[in-house]
Backbone as JSON Lines, residues from 0, in Angstrom:
{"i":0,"aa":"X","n":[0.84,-1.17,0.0],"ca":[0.0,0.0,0.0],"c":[0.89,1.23,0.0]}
{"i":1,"aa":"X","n":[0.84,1.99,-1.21],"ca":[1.2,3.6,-0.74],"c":[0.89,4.24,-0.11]}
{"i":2,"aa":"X","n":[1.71,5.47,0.34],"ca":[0.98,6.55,1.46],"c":[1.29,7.69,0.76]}
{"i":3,"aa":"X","n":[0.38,8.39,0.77],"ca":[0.59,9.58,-0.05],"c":[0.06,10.82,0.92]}
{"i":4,"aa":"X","n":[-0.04,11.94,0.31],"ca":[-0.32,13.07,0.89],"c":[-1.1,13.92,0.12]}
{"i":5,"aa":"X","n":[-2.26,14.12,0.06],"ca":[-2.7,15.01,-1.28],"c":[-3.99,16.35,-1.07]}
{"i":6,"aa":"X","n":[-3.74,17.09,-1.6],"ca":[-4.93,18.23,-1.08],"c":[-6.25,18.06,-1.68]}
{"i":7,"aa":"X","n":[-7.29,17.83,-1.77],"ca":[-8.72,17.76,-2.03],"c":[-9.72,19.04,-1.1]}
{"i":8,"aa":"X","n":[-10.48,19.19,-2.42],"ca":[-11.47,19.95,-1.69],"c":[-12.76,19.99,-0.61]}
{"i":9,"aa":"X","n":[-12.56,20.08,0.35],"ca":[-13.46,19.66,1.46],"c":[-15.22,19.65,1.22]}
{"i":10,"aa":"X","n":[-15.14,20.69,0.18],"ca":[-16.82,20.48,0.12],"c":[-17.06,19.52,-0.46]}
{"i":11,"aa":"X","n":[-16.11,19.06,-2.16],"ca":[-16.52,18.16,-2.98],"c":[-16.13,16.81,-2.22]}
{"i":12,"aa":"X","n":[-15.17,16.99,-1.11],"ca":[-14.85,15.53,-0.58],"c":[-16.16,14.99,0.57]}
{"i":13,"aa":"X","n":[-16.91,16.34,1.42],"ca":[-18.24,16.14,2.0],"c":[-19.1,15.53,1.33]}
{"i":14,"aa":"X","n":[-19.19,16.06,-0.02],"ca":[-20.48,15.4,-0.86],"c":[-20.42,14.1,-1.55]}
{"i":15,"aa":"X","n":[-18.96,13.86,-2.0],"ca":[-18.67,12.6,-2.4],"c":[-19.08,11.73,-1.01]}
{"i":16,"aa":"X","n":[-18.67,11.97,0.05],"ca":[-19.29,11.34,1.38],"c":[-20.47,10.88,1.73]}
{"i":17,"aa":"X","n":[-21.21,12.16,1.49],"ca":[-22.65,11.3,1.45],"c":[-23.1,11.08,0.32]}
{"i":18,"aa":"X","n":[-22.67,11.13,-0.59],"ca":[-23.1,10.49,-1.93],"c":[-23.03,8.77,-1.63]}
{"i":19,"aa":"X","n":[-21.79,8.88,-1.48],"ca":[-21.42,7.44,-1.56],"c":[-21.71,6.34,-0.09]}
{"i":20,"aa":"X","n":[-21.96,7.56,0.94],"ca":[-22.22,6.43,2.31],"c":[-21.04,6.52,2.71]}
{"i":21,"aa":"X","n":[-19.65,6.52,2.73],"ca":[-18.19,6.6,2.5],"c":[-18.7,6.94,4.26]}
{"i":22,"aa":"X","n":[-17.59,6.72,5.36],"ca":[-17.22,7.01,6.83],"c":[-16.13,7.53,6.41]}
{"i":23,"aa":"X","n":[-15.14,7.41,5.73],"ca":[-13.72,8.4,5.99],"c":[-13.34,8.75,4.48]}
{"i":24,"aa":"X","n":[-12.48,9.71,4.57],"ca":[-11.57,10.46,3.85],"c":[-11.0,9.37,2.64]}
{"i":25,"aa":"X","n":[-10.44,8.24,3.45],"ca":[-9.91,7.27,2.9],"c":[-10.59,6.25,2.28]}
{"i":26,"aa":"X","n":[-12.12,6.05,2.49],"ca":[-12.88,5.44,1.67],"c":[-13.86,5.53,0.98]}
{"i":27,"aa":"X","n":[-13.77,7.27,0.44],"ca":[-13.89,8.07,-0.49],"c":[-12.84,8.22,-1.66]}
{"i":28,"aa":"X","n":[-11.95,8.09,-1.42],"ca":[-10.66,7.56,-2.76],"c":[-10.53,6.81,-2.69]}
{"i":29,"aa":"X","n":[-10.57,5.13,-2.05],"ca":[-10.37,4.36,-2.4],"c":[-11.5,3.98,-3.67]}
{"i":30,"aa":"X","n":[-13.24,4.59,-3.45],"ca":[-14.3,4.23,-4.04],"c":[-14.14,4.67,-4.78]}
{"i":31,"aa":"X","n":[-13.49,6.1,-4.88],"ca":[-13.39,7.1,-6.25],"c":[-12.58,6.09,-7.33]}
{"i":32,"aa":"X","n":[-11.4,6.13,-6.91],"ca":[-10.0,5.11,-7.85],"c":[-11.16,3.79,-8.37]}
{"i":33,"aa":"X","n":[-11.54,2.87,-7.53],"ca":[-12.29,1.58,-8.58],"c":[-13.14,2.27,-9.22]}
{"i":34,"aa":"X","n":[-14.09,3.31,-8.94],"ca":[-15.11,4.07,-9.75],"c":[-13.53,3.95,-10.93]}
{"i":35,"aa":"X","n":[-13.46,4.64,-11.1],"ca":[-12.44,5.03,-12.47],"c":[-11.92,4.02,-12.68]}
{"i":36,"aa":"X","n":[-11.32,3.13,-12.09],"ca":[-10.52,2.04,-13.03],"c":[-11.74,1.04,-13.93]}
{"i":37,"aa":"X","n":[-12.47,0.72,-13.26],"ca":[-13.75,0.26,-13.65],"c":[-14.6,0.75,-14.64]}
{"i":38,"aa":"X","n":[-14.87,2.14,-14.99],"ca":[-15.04,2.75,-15.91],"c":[-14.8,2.52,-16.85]}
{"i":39,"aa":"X","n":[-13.4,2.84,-17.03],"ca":[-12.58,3.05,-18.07],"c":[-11.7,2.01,-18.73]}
{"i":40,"aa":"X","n":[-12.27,0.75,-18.11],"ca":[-12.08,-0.82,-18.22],"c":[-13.32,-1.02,-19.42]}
{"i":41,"aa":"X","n":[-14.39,-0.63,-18.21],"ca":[-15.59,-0.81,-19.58],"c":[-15.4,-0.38,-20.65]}
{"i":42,"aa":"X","n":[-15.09,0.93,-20.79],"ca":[-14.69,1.93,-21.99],"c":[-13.88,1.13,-22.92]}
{"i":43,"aa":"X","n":[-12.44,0.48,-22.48],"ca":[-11.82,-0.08,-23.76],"c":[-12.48,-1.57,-23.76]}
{"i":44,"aa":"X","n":[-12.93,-2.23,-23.08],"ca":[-13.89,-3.29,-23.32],"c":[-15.09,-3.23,-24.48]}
{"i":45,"aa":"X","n":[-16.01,-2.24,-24.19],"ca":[-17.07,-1.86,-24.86],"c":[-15.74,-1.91,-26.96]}
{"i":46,"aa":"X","n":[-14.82,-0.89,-26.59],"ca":[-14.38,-0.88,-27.98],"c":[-13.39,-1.98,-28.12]}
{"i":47,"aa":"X","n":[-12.86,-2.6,-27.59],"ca":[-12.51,-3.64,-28.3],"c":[-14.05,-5.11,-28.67]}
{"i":48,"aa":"X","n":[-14.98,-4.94,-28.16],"ca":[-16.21,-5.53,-28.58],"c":[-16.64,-4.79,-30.0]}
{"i":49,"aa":"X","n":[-16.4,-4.1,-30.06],"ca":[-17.15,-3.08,-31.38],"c":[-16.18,-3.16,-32.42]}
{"i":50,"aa":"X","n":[-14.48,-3.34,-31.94],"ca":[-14.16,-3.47,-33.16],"c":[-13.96,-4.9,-33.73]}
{"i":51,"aa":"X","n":[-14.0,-6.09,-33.17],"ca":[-14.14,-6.89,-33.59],"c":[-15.25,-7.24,-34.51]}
{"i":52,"aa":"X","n":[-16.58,-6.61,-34.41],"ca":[-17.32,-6.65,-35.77],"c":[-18.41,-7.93,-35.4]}
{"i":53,"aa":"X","n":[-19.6,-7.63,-36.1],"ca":[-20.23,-8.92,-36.02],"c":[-20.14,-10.41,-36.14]}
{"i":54,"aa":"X","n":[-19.53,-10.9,-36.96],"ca":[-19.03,-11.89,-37.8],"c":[-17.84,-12.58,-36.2]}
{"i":55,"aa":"X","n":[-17.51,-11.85,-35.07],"ca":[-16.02,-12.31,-34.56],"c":[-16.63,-12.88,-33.39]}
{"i":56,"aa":"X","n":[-17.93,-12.61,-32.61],"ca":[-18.32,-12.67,-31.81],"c":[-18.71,-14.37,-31.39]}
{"i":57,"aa":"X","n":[-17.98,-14.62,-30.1],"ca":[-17.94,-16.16,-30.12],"c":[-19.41,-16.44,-29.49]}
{"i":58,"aa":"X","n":[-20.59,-16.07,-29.51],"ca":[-21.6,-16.5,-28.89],"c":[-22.74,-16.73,-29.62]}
{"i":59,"aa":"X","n":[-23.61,-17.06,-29.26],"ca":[-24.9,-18.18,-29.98],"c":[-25.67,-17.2,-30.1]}
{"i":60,"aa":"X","n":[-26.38,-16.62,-31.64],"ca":[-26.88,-15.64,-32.42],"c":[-28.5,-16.28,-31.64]}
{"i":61,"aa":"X","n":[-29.4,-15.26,-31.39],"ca":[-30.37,-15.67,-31.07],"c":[-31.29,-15.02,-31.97]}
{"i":62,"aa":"X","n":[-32.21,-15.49,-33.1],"ca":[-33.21,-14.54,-33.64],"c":[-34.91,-14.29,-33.06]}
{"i":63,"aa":"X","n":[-34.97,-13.65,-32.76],"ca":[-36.11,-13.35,-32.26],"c":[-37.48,-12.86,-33.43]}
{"i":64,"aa":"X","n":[-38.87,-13.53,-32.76],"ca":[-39.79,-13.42,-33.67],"c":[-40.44,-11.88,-33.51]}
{"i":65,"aa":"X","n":[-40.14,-11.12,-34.3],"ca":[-40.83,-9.92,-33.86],"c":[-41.98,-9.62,-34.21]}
{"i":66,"aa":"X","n":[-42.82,-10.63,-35.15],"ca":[-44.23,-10.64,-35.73],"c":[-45.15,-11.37,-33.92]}
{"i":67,"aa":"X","n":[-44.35,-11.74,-33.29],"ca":[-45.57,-11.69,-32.2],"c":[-46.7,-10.49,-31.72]}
């Protein structure tokens, strides 16, 4: 674990607080950091799904009757 030292703004760090339920300082950035890594996981996930193209996709095509 690192230890760092860093300045944040007290109002936006209050509201991230009760936004999130968060009890400390410290588990308000820890939630923030997976918020973002997680994100932005999806983000190149989502595009490496898109660029592979229809045709690449290893899963079972389902057609659906839409005249019901």
């Amino acid at each position: 674990m690192a230890i760092t030292s860093i300045d944040l703004d007290k109002d936006q760090l209050e509201l991230a607080r009760q936004l999130t339920g968060a009890t400390s300082n410290r588990e308000v950035v820890e939630y923030a950091l997976e918020l973002l890594i997680a994100q932005k996981r999806q983000v190149q996930t989502v595009e490496r799904i898109i660029a592979r193209g229809p045709g690449d996709v290893d899963a079972p095509v389902i057609h659906y009757d839409l005249e019901r």
